[in-house]
Amino acid sequence: MNIRQLLSDKVQTAMIAAGIPEECGPVVAPAKKAGFGDYQANGAMAAAKRMGTNPRELAAKIVEQLDKGEMIEKAEIAGPGFINLHLSEQWLADRLEAAERDSRLNISAEGEPQTVVIDYSHPNLAKEMHVGHLRSTIIGDALARLLEFQGHKVVRQNHMGDWGTQFGMLLAHLSDKLENNDAEVALADLEVFYREAKIRFDDEEGFDDRARDYVVKLQSGDPECLKLWQQFIDISISHSEEIYDKLNVTLKRSDVYGESQYNEDLPVLVDELLEKGIAVRDQGAVVVFLEEMADKEGNPSPMIIQKKGGGYLYSTTDLAAIRYRANQLHADRILYVVDARQSLHLQQAFTAARKAGFLPESVSLEHCAFGTMMGDDGKPFKTRTGGTVKLAALLDEAIERAQKLVAEKNPELDAEACAEIGRKVGIGAVKYADLSKTRTNDYVFNWDSMLSFEGNTAPYLQYAYTRVRSIFRRAGVEPAELTGAIRLQTAEERTLAIKLCQFGEVLQQVARDTYPHILCTYLYDLASAYMAFYEVCPVLKEGVSEEDRQSRLRLCDLVARTLATGLDLLGIEVMEKM
Ligand code: ARG
């Protein structure tokens, strides 16, 4: 159910009946200020301008034609031609009751489910997974959960960097190490392993030649070399999986479909593009010149797909990936949760793929770009000594800090409970801090603000959830035992009810626009509306009538369930106590 949509349809029908051309939209949105109804329809102004008539009079005509049905209590004209829409109390109560009875809070699955491929996380296995991949993993996983909840078929694609020249040096080093150790031991600390390999590559006589030799062997499919590579990849993936587990991210090993998977298709693809005349040979390389992306002077944007020596590039792999996703995975929509700094690369790949006819016109290619994670000093996030921050260490620190806070706040908790709650709060805080910001902006990573129990943070929302749940413990009832009707008497109950009813439309918006912060803002507003309600509407206090108590408990239950569902879609866990 989408209140905005329902109202839009009603107003649009009234507009047409009032003789307004169909292209004029109803422009319905939630009212910005209290006292102006619950929703506003602002389409009369633009329509009047177009028709050369008086906007207030036109608004009056629309109201006259409006079929209020059971949904709308009254419609009033305000200002130059706004229409303020007041929802009926009974209608709202009916919606809430339906939501309460349903395990999905009465949010129906999308009528036309799509196959959505989401490319996210995608670390480079020749390097330690670092904070740069954190944002992609967190945002991508939230979108995957949400689209799945909406009823879409989500295909997760972890486009890992598991191929390329860097592997030469790593495999040369690994083969030496295996003389004394097995692969698990040799690769126990990848960071150390990379560093050792790099030092040898830079300093050791003859090692660079061996490394290059390994690249050639790897690319020509030498079985010994492939076996070594496979060992390296398997262990690297396990290291990533530890991070995914810790982060409560849904990516599985079966979602890994790395760059190496496209190897065989690369020469085929380049030949095909040459044949079609889309790519040309240029100074020994193969290049696609994209007039579609020409600069101001009219120079086409060059995209190299094969290097002079014959090597393939990141861009070649991405072209192959697009065609695989569209034709093999049958994607309707492909989301790339990738750093904004790769925007040119992706635009080129998208444009070239379309030009080459690699995908049906209808398939949508979307770069869900995100900004850089910054430190408190306003520079890209680094360790104090300027190194890249290891993800595992960062997450451990989050958990540790949260455990300390939880123990301070609630000294009665035993060590085990404290550890578990600390884990959920710490990981939740890191994820929520990222998700709650507009993803396209850079964002500052700050422990104190993300772990604060005040403001738009995970701990605040998790705490709000525990507060609602504690009411049921104190009342000694289970939500399923409540029988009374939902009544919306005070302004606070009404505001809370409308917020609750908007959950579905918020999810639709996030699914469409891929901005998870919209869901965060909604949950924060919901928690705030709940706090305001709780201030003026006592639930368990003496003197509250049984009818009010039942109705308010039911509202409480809906708040708890909406918070838990919303946080779950963001990949954040809740707890009964904290
Ligand atoms: N592995 C790449 C990196 O770390 C990101 C891959 C993004 N996905 C893609 N299809 N290009 O920069």
Coordinates of C-alpha atoms and ligand atoms in Angstrom, one line a residue:
M1 CA 0.0 0.0 0.0
N2 CA 1.3 3.4 -0.9
I3 CA -0.7 6.3 0.5
R4 CA 0.9 8.8 -1.8
Q5 CA 0.1 6.7 -4.9
L6 CA -3.5 6.2 -3.8
L7 CA -4.0 9.9 -3.2
S8 CA -2.3 10.8 -6.5
D9 CA -4.6 8.5 -8.4
K10 CA -7.7 10.0 -6.7
V11 CA -6.6 13.6 -7.3
Q12 CA -5.5 12.8 -10.9
T13 CA -9.0 11.4 -11.6
A14 CA -10.6 14.5 -10.1
M15 CA -8.3 16.7 -12.2
I16 CA -9.4 15.0 -15.4
A17 CA -13.0 15.2 -14.4
A18 CA -12.4 18.9 -13.8
G19 CA -11.3 19.2 -17.4
I20 CA -7.6 19.5 -16.8
P21 CA -5.3 17.9 -19.4
E22 CA -4.0 14.5 -18.4
E23 CA -0.3 15.5 -18.6
C24 CA -0.8 17.8 -15.6
G25 CA 0.3 15.8 -12.6
P26 CA -1.4 15.9 -9.1
V27 CA 2.0 16.5 -7.3
V28 CA 1.0 14.8 -4.0
A29 CA 3.5 14.8 -1.1
P30 CA 3.3 14.4 2.7
A31 CA 2.5 17.8 4.3
K32 CA 5.6 19.6 5.4
K33 CA 4.1 21.3 8.4
A34 CA 1.5 20.3 11.0
G35 CA -1.9 21.9 10.5
F36 CA -1.8 21.6 6.7
G37 CA -3.5 18.2 6.5
D38 CA -1.6 14.9 6.2
Y39 CA -0.8 15.2 2.6
Q40 CA -0.8 18.0 0.0
A41 CA -1.8 18.1 -3.6
N42 CA 0.0 20.9 -5.3
G43 CA -0.8 20.2 -9.0
A44 CA -3.5 22.9 -9.3
M45 CA -1.0 25.7 -9.6
A46 CA 1.0 24.4 -12.6
A47 CA -2.2 23.3 -14.3
A48 CA -3.8 26.7 -13.9
K49 CA -0.8 28.4 -15.3
R50 CA -0.9 26.1 -18.3
M51 CA -4.6 26.7 -18.8
G52 CA -4.4 30.4 -18.1
T53 CA -7.0 30.2 -15.3
N54 CA -7.1 31.1 -11.6
P55 CA -5.4 28.4 -9.5
R56 CA -7.6 28.7 -6.4
E57 CA -10.7 28.3 -8.5
L58 CA -9.2 25.4 -10.3
A59 CA -8.3 23.8 -7.0
A60 CA -11.9 24.3 -5.9
K61 CA -13.1 22.4 -9.0
I62 CA -10.7 19.6 -8.3
V63 CA -12.0 19.3 -4.7
E64 CA -15.5 19.3 -6.0
Q65 CA -14.7 16.3 -8.3
L66 CA -12.7 14.5 -5.7
D67 CA -14.0 11.1 -4.7
K68 CA -13.0 11.1 -1.0
G69 CA -14.2 7.6 -0.4
E70 CA -13.3 6.1 3.0
M71 CA -9.8 7.3 2.8
I72 CA -10.1 11.1 2.8
E73 CA -11.8 12.8 5.7
K74 CA -11.7 16.3 4.2
A75 CA -9.9 18.3 1.5
E76 CA -9.2 22.0 2.0
I77 CA -7.8 24.7 -0.2
A78 CA -5.0 26.8 1.2
G79 CA -2.8 29.6 -0.1
P80 CA -2.6 30.2 -3.8
G81 CA -4.1 26.7 -4.6
F82 CA -2.7 24.0 -2.4
I83 CA -5.1 21.2 -1.6
N84 CA -4.6 19.9 2.0
L85 CA -5.8 16.3 2.4
H86 CA -6.8 14.9 5.7
L87 CA -6.9 11.1 6.0
S88 CA -9.8 9.5 7.8
E89 CA -9.1 8.0 11.2
Q90 CA -11.0 4.8 10.5
W91 CA -9.2 4.3 7.3
L92 CA -5.8 4.7 9.0
A93 CA -6.8 2.4 11.8
D94 CA -7.9 -0.3 9.3
R95 CA -4.5 -0.1 7.6
L96 CA -2.7 -0.5 10.8
E97 CA -4.8 -3.4 11.9
A98 CA -4.1 -5.1 8.5
A99 CA -0.4 -4.5 8.9
E100 CA -0.4 -5.9 12.4
R101 CA -2.0 -9.1 11.4
D102 CA 0.5 -9.7 8.6
S103 CA 4.1 -10.9 9.1
R104 CA 5.2 -8.6 6.3
L105 CA 3.4 -5.6 7.8
N106 CA 1.0 -5.8 4.9
I107 CA 3.7 -4.7 2.5
S108 CA 2.9 -6.6 -0.7
A109 CA 5.6 -7.8 -3.0
E110 CA 6.2 -6.0 -6.2
G111 CA 3.6 -6.9 -8.9
E112 CA 6.2 -7.1 -11.6
P113 CA 9.2 -8.6 -10.1
Q114 CA 12.5 -8.0 -11.9
T115 CA 15.8 -9.8 -12.0
V116 CA 18.3 -7.4 -10.4
V117 CA 22.0 -8.1 -10.6
I118 CA 24.0 -6.2 -7.9
D119 CA 27.7 -5.9 -8.3
Y120 CA 29.1 -5.1 -4.9
S121 CA 31.9 -5.6 -2.4
H122 CA 34.4 -6.8 -5.2
P123 CA 37.7 -6.6 -3.4
N124 CA 41.0 -7.1 -5.2
L125 CA 42.5 -10.3 -4.1
A126 CA 46.0 -9.2 -4.8
K127 CA 45.6 -6.8 -1.9
E128 CA 44.1 -6.8 1.6
M129 CA 40.4 -5.9 1.6
H130 CA 40.4 -2.3 3.0
V131 CA 38.0 0.4 4.0
G132 CA 37.4 1.4 0.3
H133 CA 35.5 -1.9 -0.1
L134 CA 33.5 -1.4 3.1
R135 CA 31.1 1.2 1.7
S136 CA 30.4 -1.0 -1.4
T137 CA 29.8 -4.0 0.8
I138 CA 27.5 -2.2 3.2
I139 CA 25.5 -0.3 0.7
G140 CA 25.3 -3.1 -1.8
D141 CA 24.1 -5.6 0.8
A142 CA 21.4 -3.2 2.0
L143 CA 20.1 -2.8 -1.5
A144 CA 20.2 -6.6 -2.1
R145 CA 18.1 -7.3 1.1
L146 CA 15.6 -4.5 0.3
L147 CA 15.1 -5.5 -3.3
E148 CA 14.7 -9.1 -2.3
F149 CA 12.1 -8.1 0.3
Q150 CA 10.3 -6.2 -2.5
G151 CA 9.9 -9.5 -4.3
H152 CA 12.6 -9.1 -6.9
K153 CA 15.0 -11.9 -7.9
V154 CA 18.4 -10.5 -6.7
V155 CA 21.6 -12.0 -8.2
R156 CA 24.6 -11.0 -6.1
Q157 CA 27.8 -10.6 -8.1
N158 CA 31.0 -10.3 -6.2
H159 CA 33.2 -9.1 -9.1
M160 CA 36.4 -9.8 -7.3
G161 CA 39.8 -8.7 -8.8
D162 CA 41.2 -12.2 -9.0
W163 CA 43.2 -11.8 -12.2
G164 CA 46.0 -9.6 -13.7
T165 CA 49.7 -9.0 -13.7
Q166 CA 50.0 -8.5 -9.9
F167 CA 49.4 -12.2 -9.5
G168 CA 52.8 -13.0 -11.1
M169 CA 54.8 -11.7 -8.1
L170 CA 52.4 -13.3 -5.6
L171 CA 52.5 -16.7 -7.3
A172 CA 56.3 -16.7 -7.6
H173 CA 56.5 -15.9 -3.9
L174 CA 53.9 -18.5 -3.0
S175 CA 55.6 -21.3 -4.9
D176 CA 58.8 -20.6 -2.8
K177 CA 56.8 -20.6 0.4
L178 CA 55.2 -23.9 -0.4
E179 CA 58.5 -25.7 -0.2
N180 CA 58.3 -25.4 3.6
N181 CA 54.7 -24.7 4.4
D182 CA 51.2 -25.6 3.2
A183 CA 49.2 -22.8 1.6
E184 CA 47.0 -22.2 4.7
V185 CA 50.1 -21.3 6.7
A186 CA 51.8 -19.4 4.0
L187 CA 48.8 -17.2 3.5
A188 CA 47.6 -16.9 7.1
D189 CA 48.4 -13.2 7.0
L190 CA 47.8 -11.8 3.6
E191 CA 49.1 -8.4 4.5
V192 CA 52.5 -9.8 5.4
F193 CA 52.5 -12.0 2.4
Y194 CA 51.8 -9.1 -0.1
R195 CA 54.5 -7.0 1.6
E196 CA 57.1 -9.8 1.4
A197 CA 56.3 -10.4 -2.3
K198 CA 56.6 -6.7 -3.1
I199 CA 59.9 -6.4 -1.4
R200 CA 61.3 -9.3 -3.3
F201 CA 59.9 -7.9 -6.5
D202 CA 61.6 -4.6 -5.9
D203 CA 64.9 -5.7 -4.5
E204 CA 65.7 -9.3 -5.3
E205 CA 67.9 -10.0 -8.3
G206 CA 66.0 -12.1 -10.9
F207 CA 62.7 -12.3 -8.9
D208 CA 60.9 -9.8 -11.2
D209 CA 61.7 -12.0 -14.2
R210 CA 60.2 -15.0 -12.5
A211 CA 57.2 -13.0 -11.6
R212 CA 56.7 -12.0 -15.3
D213 CA 57.2 -15.6 -16.2
Y214 CA 54.4 -16.6 -13.9
V215 CA 52.1 -14.0 -15.5
V216 CA 52.7 -15.5 -18.9
K217 CA 52.2 -19.0 -17.6
L218 CA 49.0 -18.1 -15.8
Q219 CA 47.6 -16.4 -18.9
S220 CA 48.4 -19.4 -21.1
G221 CA 46.6 -21.7 -18.7
D222 CA 49.6 -23.7 -17.4
P223 CA 48.0 -26.3 -15.1
E224 CA 50.7 -26.1 -12.3
C225 CA 50.4 -22.3 -12.3
L226 CA 46.6 -22.4 -12.3
K227 CA 46.7 -24.8 -9.4
L228 CA 48.8 -22.4 -7.4
W229 CA 46.6 -19.5 -8.4
Q230 CA 43.5 -21.4 -7.3
Q231 CA 45.0 -22.1 -3.9
F232 CA 45.8 -18.4 -3.5
I233 CA 42.2 -17.4 -4.5
D234 CA 40.5 -19.9 -2.3
I235 CA 42.3 -18.8 0.8
S236 CA 41.9 -15.1 -0.1
I237 CA 38.1 -15.6 -0.4
S238 CA 38.0 -17.3 3.0
H239 CA 39.6 -14.1 4.4
S240 CA 36.9 -12.0 2.8
E241 CA 34.2 -14.4 4.1
E242 CA 35.4 -13.8 7.7
I243 CA 34.8 -10.1 7.1
Y244 CA 31.3 -10.8 5.6
D245 CA 30.4 -12.9 8.6
K246 CA 31.5 -10.3 11.1
L247 CA 29.7 -7.6 9.2
N248 CA 26.5 -9.7 8.9
V249 CA 26.6 -9.4 5.1
T250 CA 24.7 -11.9 3.0
L251 CA 27.4 -12.6 0.4
K252 CA 28.3 -16.2 -0.1
R253 CA 31.1 -18.0 -1.9
S254 CA 28.7 -18.8 -4.6
D255 CA 28.2 -15.1 -5.3
V256 CA 31.8 -14.7 -6.2
Y257 CA 32.1 -14.3 -9.9
G258 CA 35.4 -12.7 -10.4
E259 CA 37.2 -11.1 -13.3
S260 CA 38.9 -14.4 -14.1
Q261 CA 35.6 -15.9 -15.1
Y262 CA 35.6 -13.7 -18.3
N263 CA 39.0 -14.7 -19.6
E264 CA 37.9 -16.9 -22.4
D265 CA 35.4 -14.3 -23.6
L266 CA 37.9 -11.5 -23.9
P267 CA 39.5 -12.3 -27.2
V268 CA 36.1 -13.3 -28.7
L269 CA 34.7 -9.9 -27.5
V270 CA 37.6 -7.9 -29.0
D271 CA 37.3 -9.6 -32.3
E272 CA 33.6 -9.1 -32.4
L273 CA 33.9 -5.4 -31.7
L274 CA 36.6 -5.1 -34.4
E275 CA 34.4 -6.9 -36.9
K276 CA 31.4 -4.7 -36.1
G277 CA 33.6 -1.7 -36.6
I278 CA 32.9 -0.5 -33.1
A279 CA 36.6 -0.9 -32.1
V280 CA 39.5 0.1 -34.2
R281 CA 43.3 -0.6 -34.1
D282 CA 45.1 2.4 -33.0
Q283 CA 48.9 2.5 -32.5
G284 CA 49.0 -1.2 -31.8
A285 CA 46.2 -1.1 -29.3
V286 CA 42.5 -1.8 -29.8
V287 CA 40.3 1.2 -28.9
V288 CA 36.6 2.0 -28.9
F289 CA 36.1 5.7 -29.6
L290 CA 32.9 6.9 -28.1
E291 CA 31.4 9.9 -29.9
E292 CA 28.5 9.7 -27.4
M293 CA 30.9 10.9 -24.7
A294 CA 32.8 13.4 -26.7
D295 CA 34.4 16.4 -24.9
K296 CA 33.6 20.0 -25.6
E297 CA 35.9 20.1 -28.6
G298 CA 34.2 17.1 -30.0
N299 CA 37.0 14.6 -29.4
P300 CA 35.4 11.2 -28.8
S301 CA 36.2 9.5 -25.4
P302 CA 38.7 6.7 -26.0
M303 CA 38.3 3.3 -24.3
I304 CA 41.2 0.9 -24.7
I305 CA 40.1 -2.7 -24.7
Q306 CA 43.3 -4.4 -25.6
K307 CA 46.8 -3.1 -24.9
K308 CA 49.7 -2.9 -27.3
G309 CA 51.3 -6.1 -26.1
G310 CA 47.9 -8.0 -26.4
G311 CA 46.9 -7.7 -22.7
Y312 CA 43.3 -7.1 -21.8
L313 CA 42.1 -4.5 -19.3
Y314 CA 39.6 -3.8 -16.6
S315 CA 37.3 -2.3 -19.2
T316 CA 37.4 -5.4 -21.4
T317 CA 36.3 -7.5 -18.5
D318 CA 33.5 -5.1 -17.7
L319 CA 32.1 -5.3 -21.2
A320 CA 32.1 -9.1 -21.0
A321 CA 30.4 -8.9 -17.6
I322 CA 27.6 -6.7 -19.0
R323 CA 26.9 -9.1 -21.7
Y324 CA 27.0 -12.1 -19.4
R325 CA 24.6 -10.4 -16.9
A326 CA 22.2 -9.3 -19.5
N327 CA 22.1 -12.5 -21.6
Q328 CA 23.1 -15.3 -19.2
L329 CA 21.7 -14.0 -15.9
H330 CA 18.7 -12.3 -17.7
A331 CA 19.0 -9.1 -15.7
D332 CA 16.3 -6.5 -16.1
R333 CA 18.4 -4.1 -14.0
I334 CA 22.2 -4.1 -13.2
L335 CA 23.4 -2.1 -10.2
Y336 CA 27.1 -1.2 -9.8
V337 CA 27.8 -0.2 -6.2
V338 CA 31.2 1.3 -7.0
D339 CA 33.2 4.3 -5.9
A340 CA 32.3 7.5 -7.6
R341 CA 35.9 7.8 -8.8
Q342 CA 35.2 5.0 -11.3
S343 CA 32.3 6.9 -12.9
L344 CA 34.1 7.6 -16.2
H345 CA 35.1 4.0 -16.5
L346 CA 31.6 2.7 -16.0
Q347 CA 29.9 5.3 -18.2
Q348 CA 32.3 4.2 -21.0
A349 CA 31.5 0.5 -20.4
F350 CA 27.8 1.2 -20.4
T351 CA 27.9 3.3 -23.5
A352 CA 30.2 0.9 -25.4
A353 CA 28.0 -2.1 -24.4
R354 CA 24.9 -0.4 -25.7
K355 CA 26.6 0.6 -28.9
A356 CA 27.7 -3.0 -29.4
G357 CA 24.2 -4.2 -28.8
F358 CA 25.4 -6.4 -25.9
L359 CA 22.1 -6.0 -24.0
P360 CA 18.5 -5.4 -24.8
E361 CA 17.5 -1.7 -24.8
S362 CA 15.2 -2.3 -21.8
V363 CA 17.9 -3.4 -19.4
S364 CA 18.8 -0.7 -17.1
L365 CA 22.5 -0.1 -16.2
E366 CA 22.9 2.0 -13.0
H367 CA 26.0 3.2 -11.3
C368 CA 25.1 3.5 -7.6
A369 CA 28.1 5.7 -6.9
F370 CA 29.4 6.5 -3.4
G371 CA 31.9 9.0 -2.1
T372 CA 35.1 8.6 -0.2
M373 CA 35.3 7.6 3.5
M374 CA 37.2 10.4 5.2
G375 CA 39.1 10.6 8.5
D376 CA 38.5 13.3 11.1
D377 CA 41.2 15.4 9.4
G378 CA 39.1 15.6 6.3
K379 CA 41.5 13.5 4.3
P380 CA 40.8 9.9 3.0
F381 CA 40.6 7.5 6.0
K382 CA 44.1 6.2 6.9
T383 CA 45.8 4.8 10.0
R384 CA 47.7 7.2 12.2
T385 CA 50.9 6.2 10.4
G386 CA 49.2 6.8 7.0
G387 CA 48.7 3.2 6.0
T388 CA 45.5 1.7 4.8
V389 CA 43.2 0.5 7.6
K390 CA 42.6 -3.2 7.7
L391 CA 38.9 -4.0 7.7
A392 CA 39.1 -6.7 10.2
A393 CA 40.9 -4.5 12.7
L394 CA 38.4 -1.7 12.2
L395 CA 35.5 -4.0 12.9
D396 CA 37.1 -5.4 16.0
E397 CA 37.6 -1.9 17.3
A398 CA 34.0 -1.1 16.7
I399 CA 32.8 -4.1 18.6
E400 CA 35.2 -3.4 21.5
R401 CA 34.2 0.2 21.8
A402 CA 30.5 -0.7 21.7
Q403 CA 31.0 -3.4 24.4
K404 CA 32.5 -0.9 26.7
L405 CA 29.7 1.5 26.2
V406 CA 27.0 -1.2 26.7
A407 CA 28.8 -2.3 29.9
E408 CA 28.8 1.3 31.2
K409 CA 25.2 1.9 30.4
N410 CA 23.9 -1.4 31.8
P411 CA 26.3 -2.8 34.5
E412 CA 23.8 -5.6 35.3
L413 CA 24.4 -7.4 32.0
D414 CA 26.5 -10.5 32.3
A415 CA 29.7 -10.8 30.2
E416 CA 28.1 -13.0 27.5
A417 CA 25.1 -10.8 26.9
C418 CA 27.4 -7.8 26.9
A419 CA 29.6 -9.3 24.2
E420 CA 26.6 -10.2 22.0
I421 CA 25.0 -6.8 22.4
G422 CA 28.3 -5.1 21.8
R423 CA 28.8 -6.9 18.6
K424 CA 25.4 -6.0 17.3
V425 CA 25.7 -2.3 18.4
G426 CA 29.3 -1.9 17.1
I427 CA 28.7 -3.5 13.7
G428 CA 25.3 -1.7 13.5
A429 CA 26.9 1.6 14.2
V430 CA 29.6 1.2 11.4
K431 CA 26.9 0.2 8.9
Y432 CA 24.3 2.7 9.8
A433 CA 26.8 5.6 9.9
D434 CA 27.5 4.8 6.2
L435 CA 24.0 4.0 5.1
S436 CA 22.4 7.1 6.7
K437 CA 24.5 9.6 4.7
T438 CA 23.6 10.4 1.1
R439 CA 25.8 7.9 -0.6
T440 CA 27.1 10.1 -3.3
N441 CA 28.8 12.4 -0.7
D442 CA 32.1 11.8 1.0
Y443 CA 31.6 11.0 4.6
V444 CA 33.6 11.4 7.8
F445 CA 34.2 8.3 9.8
N446 CA 33.9 9.3 13.5
W447 CA 33.7 6.8 16.3
D448 CA 32.0 9.1 18.8
S449 CA 29.2 10.2 16.5
M450 CA 28.4 6.8 15.1
L451 CA 28.3 5.2 18.6
S452 CA 26.2 7.9 20.2
F453 CA 22.9 7.0 21.7
E454 CA 21.5 10.4 20.6
G455 CA 20.6 11.4 17.1
N456 CA 20.3 9.5 13.8
T457 CA 22.5 6.5 14.8
A458 CA 22.1 2.7 15.0
P459 CA 22.5 2.7 18.8
Y460 CA 19.6 5.2 19.1
L461 CA 17.3 3.1 16.9
Q462 CA 18.3 -0.2 18.6
Y463 CA 17.7 1.5 21.9
A464 CA 14.3 2.7 20.8
Y465 CA 13.4 -0.8 19.8
T466 CA 14.4 -2.2 23.2
R467 CA 12.4 0.5 24.9
V468 CA 9.2 -0.5 23.1
R469 CA 9.8 -4.1 23.8
S470 CA 10.4 -3.5 27.5
I471 CA 6.8 -2.1 27.7
F472 CA 5.5 -5.5 26.8
R473 CA 7.7 -7.2 29.4
R474 CA 6.4 -4.8 32.0
A475 CA 2.8 -5.2 30.9
G476 CA 3.2 -8.9 30.9
V477 CA 1.4 -9.4 27.6
E478 CA 2.4 -10.6 24.2
P479 CA 1.4 -8.5 21.1
A480 CA -0.7 -11.5 19.9
E481 CA -2.9 -11.3 22.9
L482 CA -4.1 -7.7 22.2
T483 CA -7.7 -7.5 21.1
G484 CA -9.0 -3.9 21.4
A485 CA -9.4 -1.6 18.4
I486 CA -6.8 0.9 17.3
R487 CA -8.0 4.4 18.1
L488 CA -6.2 7.6 17.0
Q489 CA -7.3 10.4 19.3
T490 CA -4.4 12.6 19.9
A491 CA -2.3 14.4 17.3
E492 CA 0.7 12.3 18.3
E493 CA -1.1 9.0 17.8
R494 CA -2.2 10.3 14.4
T495 CA 1.2 11.4 13.4
L496 CA 2.6 8.1 14.5
A497 CA -0.1 6.2 12.6
I498 CA 0.6 8.0 9.4
K499 CA 4.4 7.4 9.7
L500 CA 3.7 3.7 10.2
C501 CA 1.6 3.6 7.1
Q502 CA 4.3 5.2 5.0
F503 CA 6.8 2.3 5.5
G504 CA 5.8 0.6 2.2
E505 CA 6.2 3.7 0.1
V506 CA 9.6 4.5 1.6
L507 CA 10.7 1.0 0.6
Q508 CA 9.4 1.5 -2.9
Q509 CA 11.3 4.7 -3.1
V510 CA 14.6 3.2 -2.0
A511 CA 14.1 0.2 -4.4
R512 CA 13.7 2.6 -7.2
D513 CA 16.3 5.3 -6.4
T514 CA 18.8 3.1 -4.6
Y515 CA 19.4 5.6 -1.8
P516 CA 19.4 3.7 1.5
H517 CA 19.6 6.9 3.6
I518 CA 16.0 7.5 2.8
L519 CA 15.1 4.4 4.8
C520 CA 17.4 5.5 7.6
T521 CA 15.8 9.0 7.8
Y522 CA 12.4 7.3 7.8
L523 CA 13.3 5.0 10.7
Y524 CA 14.8 7.9 12.7
D525 CA 11.6 9.9 12.1
L526 CA 9.5 7.0 13.2
A527 CA 11.5 6.6 16.4
S528 CA 11.1 10.3 17.0
A529 CA 7.4 10.1 16.4
Y530 CA 7.2 7.3 18.8
M531 CA 9.1 9.2 21.5
A532 CA 6.7 12.1 21.0
F533 CA 3.7 9.8 21.3
Y534 CA 5.1 8.1 24.4
E535 CA 5.5 11.5 26.1
V536 CA 1.8 12.4 25.8
C537 CA 0.1 9.0 25.6
P538 CA 0.8 7.0 28.7
V539 CA 0.4 3.3 28.1
L540 CA 0.8 1.4 31.3
K541 CA 0.1 4.3 33.8
E542 CA -2.6 3.9 36.3
G543 CA -5.8 5.6 35.1
V544 CA -5.4 4.8 31.5
S545 CA -8.5 3.1 30.2
E546 CA -8.3 -0.5 29.0
E547 CA -9.3 0.6 25.5
D548 CA -6.5 3.2 25.3
R549 CA -4.1 0.7 26.8
Q550 CA -4.9 -1.9 24.2
S551 CA -4.8 0.6 21.3
R552 CA -1.5 2.1 22.4
L553 CA 0.1 -1.3 22.9
R554 CA -0.9 -2.2 19.4
L555 CA 0.8 1.0 18.1
C556 CA 3.9 0.1 20.2
D557 CA 4.0 -3.3 18.6
L558 CA 3.8 -1.9 15.1
V559 CA 6.6 0.5 15.9
A560 CA 8.8 -2.3 17.2
R561 CA 8.2 -4.5 14.2
T562 CA 8.6 -1.7 11.7
L563 CA 11.9 -0.7 13.3
A564 CA 13.1 -4.3 13.4
T565 CA 12.1 -4.9 9.8
G566 CA 13.6 -1.7 8.5
L567 CA 16.9 -2.3 10.4
D568 CA 17.0 -5.9 9.1
L569 CA 16.7 -4.6 5.6
L570 CA 19.8 -2.4 6.3
G571 CA 21.6 -5.5 7.7
I572 CA 21.4 -4.3 11.3
E573 CA 20.3 -6.6 14.2
V574 CA 18.2 -5.6 17.1
M575 CA 18.1 -7.1 20.6
E576 CA 15.6 -7.3 23.5
K577 CA 17.8 -5.5 26.0
M578 CA 20.8 -3.2 26.0
Ligands
ARG1 N1 37.7 -4.5 -7.9 C1 37.4 -3.2 -8.2 C2 38.2 -2.2 -7.3 O1 38.5 -2.6 -6.2 C3 36.0 -2.8 -8.2 C4 35.1 -3.6 -9.2 C5 33.8 -2.9 -9.4 N2 32.9 -3.6 -10.3 C6 33.1 -3.6 -11.6 N3 32.3 -4.4 -12.4 N4 33.9 -2.9 -12.2 O2 38.4 -1.1 -7.7

